[in-house]
Amino acid sequence: MWFERFTIIITSLHRDFLPSNWGYYRPTVFDWSVLADRSDGSCMWFLLFCRFFPAISIAEVKGVLWTAKQNAKAAAEDAAHV
């Protein structure tokens, strides 16, 4: 969807209403900075979403956590007896 919008905007900037103004579109520093900002912002929001809404269900992890706690408890007791 982003590429589609990019294509629409670039082609509209490429051809002006006056044929004497026709030329190739060259992005400015501002255009590149907006592109970098949007891509960095998209990455940030994606990573924040993954941080607070993980793809692994808590129900799938519950059994593993319980087993890990039991193993850690047994290892701590073994270390105390040595």
mmCIF file of N, CA and C in Angstrom:
data_model
loop_
_atom_site.group_PDB
_atom_site.id
_atom_site.type_symbol
_atom_site.label_atom_id
_atom_site.label_comp_id
_atom_site.label_asym_id
_atom_site.label_seq_id
_atom_site.Cartn_x
_atom_site.Cartn_y
_atom_site.Cartn_z
ATOM 1 N N MET A 1 0.830 -1.176 0.000
ATOM 2 C CA MET A 1 0.000 0.000 0.000
ATOM 3 C C MET A 1 0.885 1.254 0.000
ATOM 4 N N TRP A 2 1.987 1.210 0.757
ATOM 5 C CA TRP A 2 2.879 2.363 0.796
ATOM 6 C C TRP A 2 3.474 2.627 -0.585
ATOM 7 N N PHE A 3 3.888 1.559 -1.266
ATOM 8 C CA PHE A 3 4.492 1.725 -2.586
ATOM 9 C C PHE A 3 3.481 2.292 -3.577
ATOM 10 N N GLU A 4 2.234 1.885 -3.464
ATOM 11 C CA GLU A 4 1.190 2.410 -4.345
ATOM 12 C C GLU A 4 1.024 3.914 -4.150
ATOM 13 N N ARG A 5 0.975 4.351 -2.918
ATOM 14 C CA ARG A 5 0.852 5.792 -2.647
ATOM 15 C C ARG A 5 2.099 6.543 -3.100
ATOM 16 N N PHE A 6 3.262 5.955 -2.897
ATOM 17 C CA PHE A 6 4.508 6.571 -3.334
ATOM 18 C C PHE A 6 4.504 6.753 -4.846
ATOM 19 N N THR A 7 4.051 5.750 -5.584
ATOM 20 C CA THR A 7 3.997 5.822 -7.039
ATOM 21 C C THR A 7 3.028 6.907 -7.499
ATOM 22 N N ILE A 8 1.894 7.017 -6.837
ATOM 23 C CA ILE A 8 0.920 8.047 -7.218
ATOM 24 C C ILE A 8 1.505 9.435 -7.007
ATOM 25 N N ILE A 9 2.167 9.653 -5.885
ATOM 26 C CA ILE A 9 2.713 10.982 -5.593
ATOM 27 C C ILE A 9 3.867 11.320 -6.524
ATOM 28 N N ILE A 10 4.762 10.381 -6.746
ATOM 29 C CA ILE A 10 5.926 10.665 -7.588
ATOM 30 C C ILE A 10 5.496 10.941 -9.033
ATOM 31 N N THR A 11 4.559 10.177 -9.550
ATOM 32 C CA THR A 11 4.122 10.433 -10.930
ATOM 33 C C THR A 11 3.369 11.757 -11.038
ATOM 34 N N SER A 12 2.672 12.152 -9.989
ATOM 35 C CA SER A 12 1.993 13.446 -10.049
ATOM 36 C C SER A 12 2.995 14.599 -9.944
ATOM 37 N N LEU A 13 4.103 14.389 -9.259
ATOM 38 C CA LEU A 13 5.126 15.429 -9.187
ATOM 39 C C LEU A 13 5.987 15.461 -10.446
ATOM 40 N N HIS A 14 6.001 14.382 -11.169
ATOM 41 C CA HIS A 14 6.829 14.273 -12.365
ATOM 42 C C HIS A 14 6.274 15.119 -13.510
ATOM 43 N N ARG A 15 4.954 15.164 -13.650
ATOM 44 C CA ARG A 15 4.322 15.915 -14.736
ATOM 45 C C ARG A 15 3.546 17.084 -14.163
ATOM 46 N N ASP A 16 3.939 18.262 -14.527
ATOM 47 C CA ASP A 16 3.237 19.465 -14.107
ATOM 48 C C ASP A 16 2.156 19.782 -15.142
ATOM 49 N N PHE A 17 1.347 20.788 -14.890
ATOM 50 C CA PHE A 17 0.305 21.169 -15.838
ATOM 51 C C PHE A 17 0.882 21.826 -17.084
ATOM 52 N N LEU A 18 2.019 22.469 -16.937
ATOM 53 C CA LEU A 18 2.643 23.135 -18.080
ATOM 54 C C LEU A 18 3.736 22.249 -18.664
ATOM 55 N N PRO A 19 3.676 21.985 -19.974
ATOM 56 C CA PRO A 19 4.716 21.140 -20.567
ATOM 57 C C PRO A 19 6.121 21.727 -20.430
ATOM 58 N N SER A 20 6.241 23.042 -20.289
ATOM 59 C CA SER A 20 7.567 23.638 -20.140
ATOM 60 C C SER A 20 8.194 23.305 -18.783
ATOM 61 N N ASN A 21 7.373 22.898 -17.814
ATOM 62 C CA ASN A 21 7.878 22.557 -16.481
ATOM 63 C C ASN A 21 8.104 21.063 -16.301
ATOM 64 N N TRP A 22 7.893 20.267 -17.337
ATOM 65 C CA TRP A 22 8.061 18.830 -17.202
ATOM 66 C C TRP A 22 9.520 18.494 -16.971
ATOM 67 N N GLY A 23 9.763 17.570 -16.109
ATOM 68 C CA GLY A 23 11.121 17.120 -15.816
ATOM 69 C C GLY A 23 11.070 15.953 -14.848
ATOM 70 N N TYR A 24 12.216 15.436 -14.518
ATOM 71 C CA TYR A 24 12.285 14.314 -13.591
ATOM 72 C C TYR A 24 12.224 14.814 -12.157
ATOM 73 N N TYR A 25 11.572 14.044 -11.331
ATOM 74 C CA TYR A 25 11.466 14.398 -9.919
ATOM 75 C C TYR A 25 12.745 13.977 -9.208
ATOM 76 N N ARG A 26 13.323 14.884 -8.458
ATOM 77 C CA ARG A 26 14.501 14.587 -7.650
ATOM 78 C C ARG A 26 14.156 14.896 -6.192
ATOM 79 N N PRO A 27 14.212 13.892 -5.332
ATOM 80 C CA PRO A 27 13.868 14.146 -3.924
ATOM 81 C C PRO A 27 14.884 15.072 -3.253
ATOM 82 N N THR A 28 14.381 15.894 -2.376
ATOM 83 C CA THR A 28 15.233 16.827 -1.633
ATOM 84 C C THR A 28 15.639 16.186 -0.312
ATOM 85 N N VAL A 29 16.450 16.889 0.444
ATOM 86 C CA VAL A 29 16.868 16.410 1.763
ATOM 87 C C VAL A 29 15.647 16.251 2.667
ATOM 88 N N PHE A 30 14.707 17.157 2.542
ATOM 89 C CA PHE A 30 13.475 17.063 3.332
ATOM 90 C C PHE A 30 12.703 15.784 2.992
ATOM 91 N N ASP A 31 12.612 15.449 1.707
ATOM 92 C CA ASP A 31 11.915 14.231 1.293
ATOM 93 C C ASP A 31 12.589 12.990 1.869
ATOM 94 N N TRP A 32 13.909 12.944 1.811
ATOM 95 C CA TRP A 32 14.644 11.794 2.356
ATOM 96 C C TRP A 32 14.481 11.710 3.875
ATOM 97 N N SER A 33 14.465 12.853 4.544
ATOM 98 C CA SER A 33 14.311 12.832 6.001
ATOM 99 C C SER A 33 12.915 12.364 6.403
ATOM 100 N N VAL A 34 11.903 12.750 5.650
ATOM 101 C CA VAL A 34 10.545 12.279 5.938
ATOM 102 C C VAL A 34 10.468 10.764 5.719
ATOM 103 N N LEU A 35 11.082 10.275 4.659
ATOM 104 C CA LEU A 35 11.106 8.833 4.402
ATOM 105 C C LEU A 35 11.805 8.087 5.533
ATOM 106 N N ALA A 36 12.949 8.597 5.977
ATOM 107 C CA ALA A 36 13.684 7.950 7.069
ATOM 108 C C ALA A 36 12.882 7.997 8.363
ATOM 109 N N ASP A 37 12.227 9.116 8.627
ATOM 110 C CA ASP A 37 11.424 9.250 9.835
ATOM 111 C C ASP A 37 10.267 8.268 9.832
ATOM 112 N N ARG A 38 9.602 8.149 8.718
ATOM 113 C CA ARG A 38 8.451 7.236 8.647
ATOM 114 C C ARG A 38 8.881 5.779 8.765
ATOM 115 N N SER A 39 9.981 5.414 8.148
ATOM 116 C CA SER A 39 10.418 4.024 8.237
ATOM 117 C C SER A 39 10.919 3.717 9.645
ATOM 118 N N ASP A 40 11.640 4.655 10.276
ATOM 119 C CA ASP A 40 12.090 4.448 11.652
ATOM 120 C C ASP A 40 10.910 4.397 12.610
ATOM 121 N N GLY A 41 9.930 5.265 12.377
ATOM 122 C CA GLY A 41 8.746 5.250 13.225
ATOM 123 C C GLY A 41 7.962 3.960 13.101
ATOM 124 N N SER A 42 7.879 3.428 11.884
ATOM 125 C CA SER A 42 7.182 2.158 11.685
ATOM 126 C C SER A 42 7.897 1.029 12.407
ATOM 127 N N CYS A 43 9.211 1.020 12.322
ATOM 128 C CA CYS A 43 9.989 -0.008 13.033
ATOM 129 C C CYS A 43 9.800 0.115 14.539
ATOM 130 N N MET A 44 9.800 1.352 15.045
ATOM 131 C CA MET A 44 9.627 1.560 16.475
ATOM 132 C C MET A 44 8.264 1.042 16.947
ATOM 133 N N TRP A 45 7.213 1.400 16.232
ATOM 134 C CA TRP A 45 5.879 0.948 16.642
ATOM 135 C C TRP A 45 5.753 -0.562 16.554
ATOM 136 N N PHE A 46 6.363 -1.171 15.534
ATOM 137 C CA PHE A 46 6.328 -2.632 15.417
ATOM 138 C C PHE A 46 7.047 -3.277 16.594
ATOM 139 N N LEU A 47 8.217 -2.772 16.950
ATOM 140 C CA LEU A 47 8.968 -3.344 18.063
ATOM 141 C C LEU A 47 8.266 -3.128 19.391
ATOM 142 N N LEU A 48 7.635 -1.974 19.580
ATOM 143 C CA LEU A 48 6.855 -1.754 20.797
ATOM 144 C C LEU A 48 5.664 -2.702 20.868
ATOM 145 N N PHE A 49 5.019 -2.936 19.747
ATOM 146 C CA PHE A 49 3.901 -3.879 19.718
ATOM 147 C C PHE A 49 4.385 -5.276 20.097
ATOM 148 N N CYS A 50 5.524 -5.687 19.541
ATOM 149 C CA CYS A 50 6.075 -7.012 19.874
ATOM 150 C C CYS A 50 6.487 -7.094 21.337
ATOM 151 N N ARG A 51 6.904 -5.978 21.906
ATOM 152 C CA ARG A 51 7.330 -5.966 23.308
ATOM 153 C C ARG A 51 6.146 -6.143 24.247
ATOM 154 N N PHE A 52 5.058 -5.441 23.990
ATOM 155 C CA PHE A 52 3.932 -5.465 24.908
ATOM 156 C C PHE A 52 2.857 -6.479 24.544
ATOM 157 N N PHE A 53 2.839 -6.960 23.319
ATOM 158 C CA PHE A 53 1.894 -7.985 22.889
ATOM 159 C C PHE A 53 2.662 -9.089 22.181
ATOM 160 N N PRO A 54 3.324 -9.955 22.937
ATOM 161 C CA PRO A 54 4.175 -10.967 22.299
ATOM 162 C C PRO A 54 3.365 -11.970 21.488
ATOM 163 N N ALA A 55 4.046 -12.574 20.537
ATOM 164 C CA ALA A 55 3.390 -13.538 19.654
ATOM 165 C C ALA A 55 3.184 -14.882 20.336
ATOM 166 N N ILE A 56 3.867 -15.132 21.441
ATOM 167 C CA ILE A 56 3.734 -16.405 22.160
ATOM 168 C C ILE A 56 2.642 -16.254 23.209
ATOM 169 N N SER A 57 1.723 -17.188 23.194
ATOM 170 C CA SER A 57 0.617 -17.139 24.134
ATOM 171 C C SER A 57 1.107 -17.488 25.536
ATOM 172 N N ILE A 58 0.576 -16.807 26.542
ATOM 173 C CA ILE A 58 0.944 -17.079 27.929
ATOM 174 C C ILE A 58 0.502 -18.489 28.323
ATOM 175 N N ALA A 59 -0.609 -18.950 27.757
ATOM 176 C CA ALA A 59 -1.083 -20.296 28.068
ATOM 177 C C ALA A 59 -0.080 -21.354 27.631
ATOM 178 N N GLU A 60 0.653 -21.098 26.554
ATOM 179 C CA GLU A 60 1.654 -22.055 26.101
ATOM 180 C C GLU A 60 2.901 -22.028 26.971
ATOM 181 N N VAL A 61 3.157 -20.929 27.626
ATOM 182 C CA VAL A 61 4.379 -20.764 28.402
ATOM 183 C C VAL A 61 4.172 -21.175 29.860
ATOM 184 N N LYS A 62 2.948 -21.233 30.322
ATOM 185 C CA LYS A 62 2.670 -21.518 31.729
ATOM 186 C C LYS A 62 3.303 -22.823 32.195
ATOM 187 N N GLY A 63 3.121 -23.875 31.439
ATOM 188 C CA GLY A 63 3.676 -25.172 31.823
ATOM 189 C C GLY A 63 5.192 -25.162 31.850
ATOM 190 N N VAL A 64 5.791 -24.494 30.934
ATOM 191 C CA VAL A 64 7.249 -24.421 30.877
ATOM 192 C C VAL A 64 7.780 -23.629 32.065
ATOM 193 N N LEU A 65 7.100 -22.540 32.431
ATOM 194 C CA LEU A 65 7.535 -21.737 33.566
ATOM 195 C C LEU A 65 7.447 -22.526 34.862
ATOM 196 N N TRP A 66 6.402 -23.283 35.036
ATOM 197 C CA TRP A 66 6.234 -24.072 36.253
ATOM 198 C C TRP A 66 7.340 -25.116 36.354
ATOM 199 N N THR A 67 7.650 -25.775 35.261
ATOM 200 C CA THR A 67 8.712 -26.775 35.250
ATOM 201 C C THR A 67 10.061 -26.125 35.527
ATOM 202 N N ALA A 68 10.307 -24.969 34.951
ATOM 203 C CA ALA A 68 11.575 -24.271 35.168
ATOM 204 C C ALA A 68 11.713 -23.854 36.634
ATOM 205 N N LYS A 69 10.637 -23.409 37.250
ATOM 206 C CA LYS A 69 10.694 -23.032 38.665
ATOM 207 C C LYS A 69 10.996 -24.242 39.538
ATOM 208 N N GLN A 70 10.373 -25.369 39.221
ATOM 209 C CA GLN A 70 10.618 -26.587 39.999
ATOM 210 C C GLN A 70 12.069 -27.036 39.851
ATOM 211 N N ASN A 71 12.609 -26.965 38.640
ATOM 212 C CA ASN A 71 14.003 -27.359 38.417
ATOM 213 C C ASN A 71 14.960 -26.418 39.150
ATOM 214 N N ALA A 72 14.671 -25.137 39.148
ATOM 215 C CA ALA A 72 15.523 -24.175 39.854
ATOM 216 C C ALA A 72 15.458 -24.408 41.359
ATOM 217 N N LYS A 73 14.276 -24.717 41.856
ATOM 218 C CA LYS A 73 14.120 -24.994 43.278
ATOM 219 C C LYS A 73 14.891 -26.246 43.682
ATOM 220 N N ALA A 74 14.817 -27.282 42.854
ATOM 221 C CA ALA A 74 15.553 -28.524 43.143
ATOM 222 C C ALA A 74 17.061 -28.295 43.067
ATOM 223 N N ALA A 75 17.508 -27.504 42.109
ATOM 224 C CA ALA A 75 18.941 -27.216 41.997
ATOM 225 C C ALA A 75 19.425 -26.402 43.195
ATOM 226 N N ALA A 76 18.612 -25.493 43.696
ATOM 227 C CA ALA A 76 18.993 -24.694 44.864
ATOM 228 C C ALA A 76 19.076 -25.568 46.097
ATOM 229 N N GLU A 77 18.164 -26.532 46.228
ATOM 230 C CA GLU A 77 18.198 -27.446 47.381
ATOM 231 C C GLU A 77 19.421 -28.346 47.313
ATOM 232 N N ASP A 78 19.759 -28.806 46.097
ATOM 233 C CA ASP A 78 20.948 -29.653 45.927
ATOM 234 C C ASP A 78 22.213 -28.871 46.263
ATOM 235 N N ALA A 79 22.254 -27.625 45.884
ATOM 236 C CA ALA A 79 23.437 -26.798 46.159
ATOM 237 C C ALA A 79 23.545 -26.518 47.656
ATOM 238 N N ALA A 80 22.428 -26.425 48.359
ATOM 239 C CA ALA A 80 22.452 -26.163 49.801
ATOM 240 C C ALA A 80 22.939 -27.377 50.572
ATOM 241 N N HIS A 81 22.671 -28.596 50.060
ATOM 242 C CA HIS A 81 23.081 -29.813 50.741
ATOM 243 C C HIS A 81 24.543 -30.144 50.502
ATOM 244 N N VAL A 82 25.152 -29.554 49.529
ATOM 245 C CA VAL A 82 26.548 -29.909 49.206
ATOM 246 C C VAL A 82 27.510 -29.206 50.094
#
